[in-house]
Amino acid sequence: MNTPIIAFQEVDKVFASRGSNHLVALEHVNLSIVPEEFIAFIGPSGCGKTTLLRLAADLEQPTSGRITIKEKTPEQARLDRDYGYVFQDPVLYEWRTVEQNVQLPLEIMGVPKPKRETRAHHLLGLVGLSEFSHHYPWQLSGGMQQRVSIARALSFSPSILLMDEPFGALDEITREQMQLELLRIWRNLKTTVLFVTHSIPEAVFLSTRTVVMSPRPGRIHEIIEIDLPQPRTVETRECERFFELTTVVRESLRGTENGH
Amino acid sequence: MKRIRNTAPLLVVLAGLFVLGYPMAFLLGYPQAKNNFEDRNRWIQRVIKAAPPLNLDSTTLRFDAAADLSNGLLVRDGTPLADRYQIEPGKIKLSQPIPLIVPVGVEGLVDGQNRLFHVATAERERPLYLNGKLMTMAYEVAPEKPDGQRETFTFTDTKGVFVFRGKWLQLGKDYALDGDTLRLYEPAPLWLELRAEPEWARPLRVTGDYAWADDKTIVLQEPPPPGSEIVLGESTVTWAEKLRGPIDGANRTFAFSHGDLVPDDATRRLFVGNRQLSPQEYLITDAKQGTVVLKETPPPGSIVWTDWYTIYDHPTCGTTVLQCFFSLPQHPMPLPHEIIARIPSFVMRYDFQSERNVVREAIYTAQGTLVALLLGSIVGMTFAVLFVLAVPLERALLPWVIASQTVPIIALVPMLVLILAQFGVQIQSSRLPSALIGGYLSFFPITVGMTKGLRSVDPLKLDLMRSYGATRPQEFMKLRFYAAMSYLFPSLKVGVAVSLLGALISETETSNAKGLGFAILGQVQAGNVADLWVLFLVTAAMGILFVSVVGWLEKLIAPWVRKL
């Protein structure tokens, strides 16, 4: 439990743009995440939350510093399929059915067909979409599409789940349902989750630790331990501690503005 | 309901095009119609003649009731008679009988069939009587000049007997009628003699009771019944026209009753007293007004008169430019209903067994188009994949791909024929030219579209592929190809259209005499504008059909494209 599953050490990320206007997206980021943690990243736009996730996923390269994932480089981790990535948009392949979308990562890994089908069936059951396995993405609602996207990320049982505002485009009711479902999946599968969000209640409700980030340059402002009891339920949102913690996070966020 | 919503706009546009076709056709045909209306060579000429008496006894001359006796003089054999007569309505009373007019017999079979009669004299002005009744001479001359090859002549009407060079023509044996056009079965010979061309050197249409078929032949409109007596007056007594103008010893300018004279009228006769003026002795100064100036002043007391002259009566094609437009034998742009009326006969002209059958021509062209599209697709997609895989390759080849489309396509076919002939490929009998030219044209939009399509992948979808550790081929097969579909099908629509174009062009160039392209060429060479438009419609319909088929295929193969 003490060996970090993901570690950021003095990570900087600078985007070179035209002329000399370099954009410093991340500066001096240090963060250690242990297995089965649920980390929420929150902060104003431009604080580098998404960049942090993309660095971990080897979709971007850090300008300096070191990232280790399961004691490997991010590239090796990517090739070992250690993580599943969920974007804000479902990013489903429109030419594939729901079932085929969930099978896509397995197809790429060369998993034999019968095994793929069993796995897809199981995961669609997990996200409650068994009946829709032969539908095409455009025949589903936004929330259903996002569930397919999560099922797809889970299809190859990654030990880490990288989620970039996955519920950002959903309405409030669907979003709260999805949060509960995500927590259920997280408990059952015992994965580590890195979750980027704009919503303070979402961060508090979901995470074990909430990382508050400040913008320009993106830095870790404060890490807040969320000591709400597990398993969290509908009532968790109504308890006093939940409100206290949201206030703490809110004030911390306000601090990021004053700090600059 | 949905079907109506889908097809209604198309039908509205079709109806709009149909309606717009008329002003369009008129605008395009107007110059020609105006020219036909204004070109005097195409006008009907009418002879204004002195009125001959209907019958005569020793002291009374009875004229046609329509004859204008108000401004004239009595003339016998070219000599004005002395002023010893009285004009009464429709007749003239002589104070003294004039010598008897002896009739001359006319030779010819009077059997109830024959219309052709010979006379000994060439004096056309003499009156002709059938059983004592004066007959009217009237005819229409075709405006076209025979040139030894011309077979068609236009008339304002097709009623009446047609006469040409001393003969009357028989329908079905000598000529056929097509609207107002007379088509001789043998080309009309050119008038080669040095003296002026007589009227009967062109086909005539008898519009009155009779006409002169040549110098000594008369053709009657109706065959005279057996036992009839046809006689020609021996000497002429006519009521001739006095030219208007004072005769005061100074004036030399006189006016005809009718204007719009044919200025070089060879038959015009002018007299001062009983002396006929030669053409050198007078000048038509204003043909429009009918004004003539004499070389010498007529002395007081003389009479200036004419017994006939020719005027321009009206245009052959009609009395308005619009009429002339509608009577054009062929409009530069045919009227929409003409085109549509042409379709059934065009389709049925050859039965399906014939290679000239338009459906077979269309099928041939369609096959060429599809082979071309297939070739263009293969080449285009190959280029696209290569370009996306290796950007330097794109930098090296794309300018040449673009340059290839600026080559004059028409020059390609003869080049291909030459080159392939060296290898013994008989290009004439194959679809190779269609495939090569169509493919040459269609590969370009497909290359461009497919390249764009393969590149325009949602970056998040690419990130996803990367996060799964997908290989380059996997990324191509599972993502880029599908993503390119939304660009590929529009490119294929352009591609199929240019393939059709290429197939048509190649068909006009090769000598295999097949396909719609060849048919178009044939109609161009025949100058057959209406059929050309039918072919345009056929090719346009084919183009629309092909593009629709690509659309259906898109729905079938890549239904998600419409959902994006």
PDB file of N, CA and C in Angstrom, chain B residues 41-100:
ATOM      1  N   ASN B  41     -34.192  39.162 -98.591  1.00  0.00           N
ATOM      2  CA  ASN B  41     -34.100  38.020 -99.495  1.00  0.00           C
ATOM      3  C   ASN B  41     -35.068  36.915 -99.111  1.00  0.00           C
ATOM      4  N   ARG B  42     -35.525  36.998 -97.845  1.00  0.00           N
ATOM      5  CA  ARG B  42     -36.449  35.960 -97.385  1.00  0.00           C
ATOM      6  C   ARG B  42     -37.896  36.427 -97.418  1.00  0.00           C
ATOM      7  N   TRP B  43     -38.128  37.602 -97.986  1.00  0.00           N
ATOM      8  CA  TRP B  43     -39.504  38.096 -98.018  1.00  0.00           C
ATOM      9  C   TRP B  43     -40.248  37.545 -99.221  1.00  0.00           C
ATOM     10  N   ILE B  44     -41.565  37.476 -99.068  1.00  0.00           N
ATOM     11  CA  ILE B  44     -42.430  37.137-100.191  1.00  0.00           C
ATOM     12  C   ILE B  44     -42.544  38.386-101.075  1.00  0.00           C
ATOM     13  N   GLN B  45     -42.345  38.197-102.378  1.00  0.00           N
ATOM     14  CA  GLN B  45     -42.486  39.326-103.293  1.00  0.00           C
ATOM     15  C   GLN B  45     -43.834  39.219-103.996  1.00  0.00           C
ATOM     16  N   ARG B  46     -44.424  40.350-104.182  1.00  0.00           N
ATOM     17  CA  ARG B  46     -45.748  40.350-104.826  1.00  0.00           C
ATOM     18  C   ARG B  46     -45.684  41.300-106.014  1.00  0.00           C
ATOM     19  N   VAL B  47     -46.297  40.868-107.094  1.00  0.00           N
ATOM     20  CA  VAL B  47     -46.317  41.703-108.295  1.00  0.00           C
ATOM     21  C   VAL B  47     -47.593  42.530-108.287  1.00  0.00           C
ATOM     22  N   ILE B  48     -47.416  43.851-108.365  1.00  0.00           N
ATOM     23  CA  ILE B  48     -48.571  44.728-108.516  1.00  0.00           C
ATOM     24  C   ILE B  48     -48.814  44.856-110.022  1.00  0.00           C
ATOM     25  N   LYS B  49     -49.978  44.399-110.423  1.00  0.00           N
ATOM     26  CA  LYS B  49     -50.218  44.295-111.874  1.00  0.00           C
ATOM     27  C   LYS B  49     -51.324  45.218-112.310  1.00  0.00           C
ATOM     28  N   ALA B  50     -51.194  45.633-113.534  1.00  0.00           N
ATOM     29  CA  ALA B  50     -52.314  46.334-114.160  1.00  0.00           C
ATOM     30  C   ALA B  50     -53.492  45.368-114.233  1.00  0.00           C
ATOM     31  N   ALA B  51     -54.720  45.902-114.087  1.00  0.00           N
ATOM     32  CA  ALA B  51     -55.882  45.027-114.054  1.00  0.00           C
ATOM     33  C   ALA B  51     -56.376  44.765-115.464  1.00  0.00           C
ATOM     34  N   PRO B  52     -56.434  43.494-115.883  1.00  0.00           N
ATOM     35  CA  PRO B  52     -57.006  43.187-117.193  1.00  0.00           C
ATOM     36  C   PRO B  52     -58.532  43.117-117.088  1.00  0.00           C
ATOM     37  N   PRO B  53     -59.233  43.400-118.152  1.00  0.00           N
ATOM     38  CA  PRO B  53     -60.705  43.325-118.074  1.00  0.00           C
ATOM     39  C   PRO B  53     -61.175  41.891-117.954  1.00  0.00           C
ATOM     40  N   LEU B  54     -62.300  41.734-117.212  1.00  0.00           N
ATOM     41  CA  LEU B  54     -62.866  40.402-117.043  1.00  0.00           C
ATOM     42  C   LEU B  54     -63.487  39.925-118.368  1.00  0.00           C
ATOM     43  N   ASN B  55     -64.223  40.770-118.965  1.00  0.00           N
ATOM     44  CA  ASN B  55     -64.726  40.461-120.318  1.00  0.00           C
ATOM     45  C   ASN B  55     -64.989  41.765-121.049  1.00  0.00           C
ATOM     46  N   LEU B  56     -65.225  41.628-122.269  1.00  0.00           N
ATOM     47  CA  LEU B  56     -65.359  42.851-123.053  1.00  0.00           C
ATOM     48  C   LEU B  56     -66.350  42.654-124.183  1.00  0.00           C
ATOM     49  N   ASP B  57     -67.149  43.638-124.380  1.00  0.00           N
ATOM     50  CA  ASP B  57     -67.870  43.694-125.646  1.00  0.00           C
ATOM     51  C   ASP B  57     -67.299  44.882-126.390  1.00  0.00           C
ATOM     52  N   SER B  58     -67.936  45.355-127.357  1.00  0.00           N
ATOM     53  CA  SER B  58     -67.300  46.362-128.187  1.00  0.00           C
ATOM     54  C   SER B  58     -67.133  47.693-127.458  1.00  0.00           C
ATOM     55  N   THR B  59     -67.982  48.013-126.492  1.00  0.00           N
ATOM     56  CA  THR B  59     -67.860  49.331-125.878  1.00  0.00           C
ATOM     57  C   THR B  59     -67.696  49.297-124.351  1.00  0.00           C
ATOM     58  N   THR B  60     -67.862  48.152-123.712  1.00  0.00           N
ATOM     59  CA  THR B  60     -67.745  48.100-122.257  1.00  0.00           C
ATOM     60  C   THR B  60     -66.623  47.139-121.857  1.00  0.00           C
ATOM     61  N   LEU B  61     -65.788  47.613-120.952  1.00  0.00           N
ATOM     62  CA  LEU B  61     -64.760  46.723-120.386  1.00  0.00           C
ATOM     63  C   LEU B  61     -65.121  46.517-118.926  1.00  0.00           C
ATOM     64  N   ARG B  62     -65.289  45.262-118.530  1.00  0.00           N
ATOM     65  CA  ARG B  62     -65.675  44.986-117.155  1.00  0.00           C
ATOM     66  C   ARG B  62     -64.439  44.507-116.390  1.00  0.00           C
ATOM     67  N   PHE B  63     -64.135  45.218-115.311  1.00  0.00           N
ATOM     68  CA  PHE B  63     -62.931  44.872-114.543  1.00  0.00           C
ATOM     69  C   PHE B  63     -63.300  44.156-113.247  1.00  0.00           C
ATOM     70  N   ASP B  64     -62.323  43.558-112.718  1.00  0.00           N
ATOM     71  CA  ASP B  64     -62.471  42.945-111.384  1.00  0.00           C
ATOM     72  C   ASP B  64     -62.991  44.017-110.432  1.00  0.00           C
ATOM     73  N   ALA B  65     -63.965  43.674-109.654  1.00  0.00           N
ATOM     74  CA  ALA B  65     -64.556  44.649-108.743  1.00  0.00           C
ATOM     75  C   ALA B  65     -63.513  45.252-107.816  1.00  0.00           C
ATOM     76  N   ALA B  66     -62.450  44.468-107.537  1.00  0.00           N
ATOM     77  CA  ALA B  66     -61.436  44.955-106.603  1.00  0.00           C
ATOM     78  C   ALA B  66     -60.468  45.922-107.270  1.00  0.00           C
ATOM     79  N   ALA B  67     -60.466  45.955-108.585  1.00  0.00           N
ATOM     80  CA  ALA B  67     -59.478  46.782-109.274  1.00  0.00           C
ATOM     81  C   ALA B  67     -59.687  48.261-108.950  1.00  0.00           C
ATOM     82  N   ASP B  68     -58.572  48.933-108.712  1.00  0.00           N
ATOM     83  CA  ASP B  68     -58.628  50.351-108.357  1.00  0.00           C
ATOM     84  C   ASP B  68     -58.581  51.164-109.646  1.00  0.00           C
ATOM     85  N   LEU B  69     -59.665  51.760-109.968  1.00  0.00           N
ATOM     86  CA  LEU B  69     -59.734  52.518-111.223  1.00  0.00           C
ATOM     87  C   LEU B  69     -59.604  54.012-110.990  1.00  0.00           C
ATOM     88  N   SER B  70     -59.233  54.407-109.756  1.00  0.00           N
ATOM     89  CA  SER B  70     -59.260  55.825-109.416  1.00  0.00           C
ATOM     90  C   SER B  70     -58.082  56.580-110.022  1.00  0.00           C
ATOM     91  N   ASN B  71     -56.944  55.927-110.081  1.00  0.00           N
ATOM     92  CA  ASN B  71     -55.756  56.648-110.557  1.00  0.00           C
ATOM     93  C   ASN B  71     -55.091  55.811-111.629  1.00  0.00           C
ATOM     94  N   GLY B  72     -55.572  55.905-112.833  1.00  0.00           N
ATOM     95  CA  GLY B  72     -54.985  55.063-113.853  1.00  0.00           C
ATOM     96  C   GLY B  72     -55.342  55.524-115.252  1.00  0.00           C
ATOM     97  N   LEU B  73     -54.982  54.650-116.135  1.00  0.00           N
ATOM     98  CA  LEU B  73     -55.291  54.968-117.520  1.00  0.00           C
ATOM     99  C   LEU B  73     -55.473  53.675-118.288  1.00  0.00           C
ATOM    100  N   LEU B  74     -56.217  53.765-119.326  1.00  0.00           N
ATOM    101  CA  LEU B  74     -56.486  52.595-120.138  1.00  0.00           C
ATOM    102  C   LEU B  74     -55.363  52.434-121.147  1.00  0.00           C
ATOM    103  N   VAL B  75     -54.820  51.215-121.224  1.00  0.00           N
ATOM    104  CA  VAL B  75     -53.669  50.980-122.093  1.00  0.00           C
ATOM    105  C   VAL B  75     -53.991  49.801-122.999  1.00  0.00           C
ATOM    106  N   ARG B  76     -53.660  49.954-124.231  1.00  0.00           N
ATOM    107  CA  ARG B  76     -53.807  48.816-125.130  1.00  0.00           C
ATOM    108  C   ARG B  76     -52.464  48.564-125.786  1.00  0.00           C
ATOM    109  N   ASP B  77     -51.916  47.353-125.532  1.00  0.00           N
ATOM    110  CA  ASP B  77     -50.627  46.938-126.092  1.00  0.00           C
ATOM    111  C   ASP B  77     -49.547  47.986-125.886  1.00  0.00           C
ATOM    112  N   GLY B  78     -49.502  48.548-124.707  1.00  0.00           N
ATOM    113  CA  GLY B  78     -48.418  49.456-124.352  1.00  0.00           C
ATOM    114  C   GLY B  78     -48.677  50.894-124.756  1.00  0.00           C
ATOM    115  N   THR B  79     -49.824  51.189-125.328  1.00  0.00           N
ATOM    116  CA  THR B  79     -50.102  52.555-125.756  1.00  0.00           C
ATOM    117  C   THR B  79     -51.326  53.068-125.007  1.00  0.00           C
ATOM    118  N   PRO B  80     -51.146  54.192-124.291  1.00  0.00           N
ATOM    119  CA  PRO B  80     -52.321  54.743-123.611  1.00  0.00           C
ATOM    120  C   PRO B  80     -53.378  55.137-124.629  1.00  0.00           C
ATOM    121  N   LEU B  81     -54.598  54.735-124.296  1.00  0.00           N
ATOM    122  CA  LEU B  81     -55.690  55.098-125.193  1.00  0.00           C
ATOM    123  C   LEU B  81     -56.087  56.541-124.934  1.00  0.00           C
ATOM    124  N   ALA B  82     -56.539  57.142-125.942  1.00  0.00           N
ATOM    125  CA  ALA B  82     -56.985  58.531-125.801  1.00  0.00           C
ATOM    126  C   ALA B  82     -58.136  58.599-124.807  1.00  0.00           C
ATOM    127  N   ASP B  83     -58.315  59.753-124.306  1.00  0.00           N
ATOM    128  CA  ASP B  83     -59.228  59.962-123.186  1.00  0.00           C
ATOM    129  C   ASP B  83     -60.676  59.913-123.655  1.00  0.00           C
ATOM    130  N   ARG B  84     -61.103  58.758-124.201  1.00  0.00           N
ATOM    131  CA  ARG B  84     -62.460  58.704-124.721  1.00  0.00           C
ATOM    132  C   ARG B  84     -63.238  57.603-124.008  1.00  0.00           C
ATOM    133  N   TYR B  85     -63.227  57.670-122.701  1.00  0.00           N
ATOM    134  CA  TYR B  85     -63.953  56.635-121.947  1.00  0.00           C
ATOM    135  C   TYR B  85     -64.508  57.232-120.684  1.00  0.00           C
ATOM    136  N   GLN B  86     -65.413  56.491-120.111  1.00  0.00           N
ATOM    137  CA  GLN B  86     -66.085  56.922-118.892  1.00  0.00           C
ATOM    138  C   GLN B  86     -65.934  55.820-117.875  1.00  0.00           C
ATOM    139  N   ILE B  87     -65.589  56.221-116.672  1.00  0.00           N
ATOM    140  CA  ILE B  87     -65.416  55.211-115.637  1.00  0.00           C
ATOM    141  C   ILE B  87     -66.720  55.062-114.870  1.00  0.00           C
ATOM    142  N   GLU B  88     -67.189  53.836-114.782  1.00  0.00           N
ATOM    143  CA  GLU B  88     -68.333  53.522-113.938  1.00  0.00           C
ATOM    144  C   GLU B  88     -67.877  52.445-112.967  1.00  0.00           C
ATOM    145  N   PRO B  89     -68.608  52.253-111.863  1.00  0.00           N
ATOM    146  CA  PRO B  89     -68.125  51.260-110.884  1.00  0.00           C
ATOM    147  C   PRO B  89     -67.904  49.888-111.532  1.00  0.00           C
ATOM    148  N   GLY B  90     -66.657  49.405-111.447  1.00  0.00           N
ATOM    149  CA  GLY B  90     -66.340  48.055-111.943  1.00  0.00           C
ATOM    150  C   GLY B  90     -66.232  47.972-113.451  1.00  0.00           C
ATOM    151  N   LYS B  91     -66.529  49.024-114.195  1.00  0.00           N
ATOM    152  CA  LYS B  91     -66.442  48.897-115.662  1.00  0.00           C
ATOM    153  C   LYS B  91     -66.132  50.245-116.301  1.00  0.00           C
ATOM    154  N   ILE B  92     -65.764  50.160-117.517  1.00  0.00           N
ATOM    155  CA  ILE B  92     -65.430  51.374-118.269  1.00  0.00           C
ATOM    156  C   ILE B  92     -66.220  51.348-119.574  1.00  0.00           C
ATOM    157  N   LYS B  93     -66.836  52.452-119.813  1.00  0.00           N
ATOM    158  CA  LYS B  93     -67.599  52.586-121.074  1.00  0.00           C
ATOM    159  C   LYS B  93     -66.742  53.341-122.069  1.00  0.00           C
ATOM    160  N   LEU B  94     -66.586  52.750-123.250  1.00  0.00           N
ATOM    161  CA  LEU B  94     -65.832  53.431-124.289  1.00  0.00           C
ATOM    162  C   LEU B  94     -66.816  54.226-125.144  1.00  0.00           C
ATOM    163  N   SER B  95     -66.346  55.419-125.530  1.00  0.00           N
ATOM    164  CA  SER B  95     -67.240  56.203-126.386  1.00  0.00           C
ATOM    165  C   SER B  95     -67.196  55.662-127.813  1.00  0.00           C
ATOM    166  N   GLN B  96     -66.171  54.892-128.096  1.00  0.00           N
ATOM    167  CA  GLN B  96     -65.942  54.399-129.454  1.00  0.00           C
ATOM    168  C   GLN B  96     -65.424  52.981-129.288  1.00  0.00           C
ATOM    169  N   PRO B  97     -65.953  52.004-129.971  1.00  0.00           N
ATOM    170  CA  PRO B  97     -65.457  50.627-129.766  1.00  0.00           C
ATOM    171  C   PRO B  97     -63.997  50.495-130.199  1.00  0.00           C
ATOM    172  N   ILE B  98     -63.242  49.711-129.436  1.00  0.00           N
ATOM    173  CA  ILE B  98     -61.851  49.446-129.827  1.00  0.00           C
ATOM    174  C   ILE B  98     -61.855  48.182-130.666  1.00  0.00           C
ATOM    175  N   PRO B  99     -60.832  48.006-131.526  1.00  0.00           N
ATOM    176  CA  PRO B  99     -60.843  46.828-132.402  1.00  0.00           C
ATOM    177  C   PRO B  99     -60.908  45.541-131.568  1.00  0.00           C
ATOM    178  N   LEU B 100     -61.521  44.559-132.151  1.00  0.00           N
ATOM    179  CA  LEU B 100     -61.776  43.303-131.459  1.00  0.00           C
ATOM    180  C   LEU B 100     -60.477  42.685-130.943  1.00  0.00           C
TER     181      LEU B 100
END
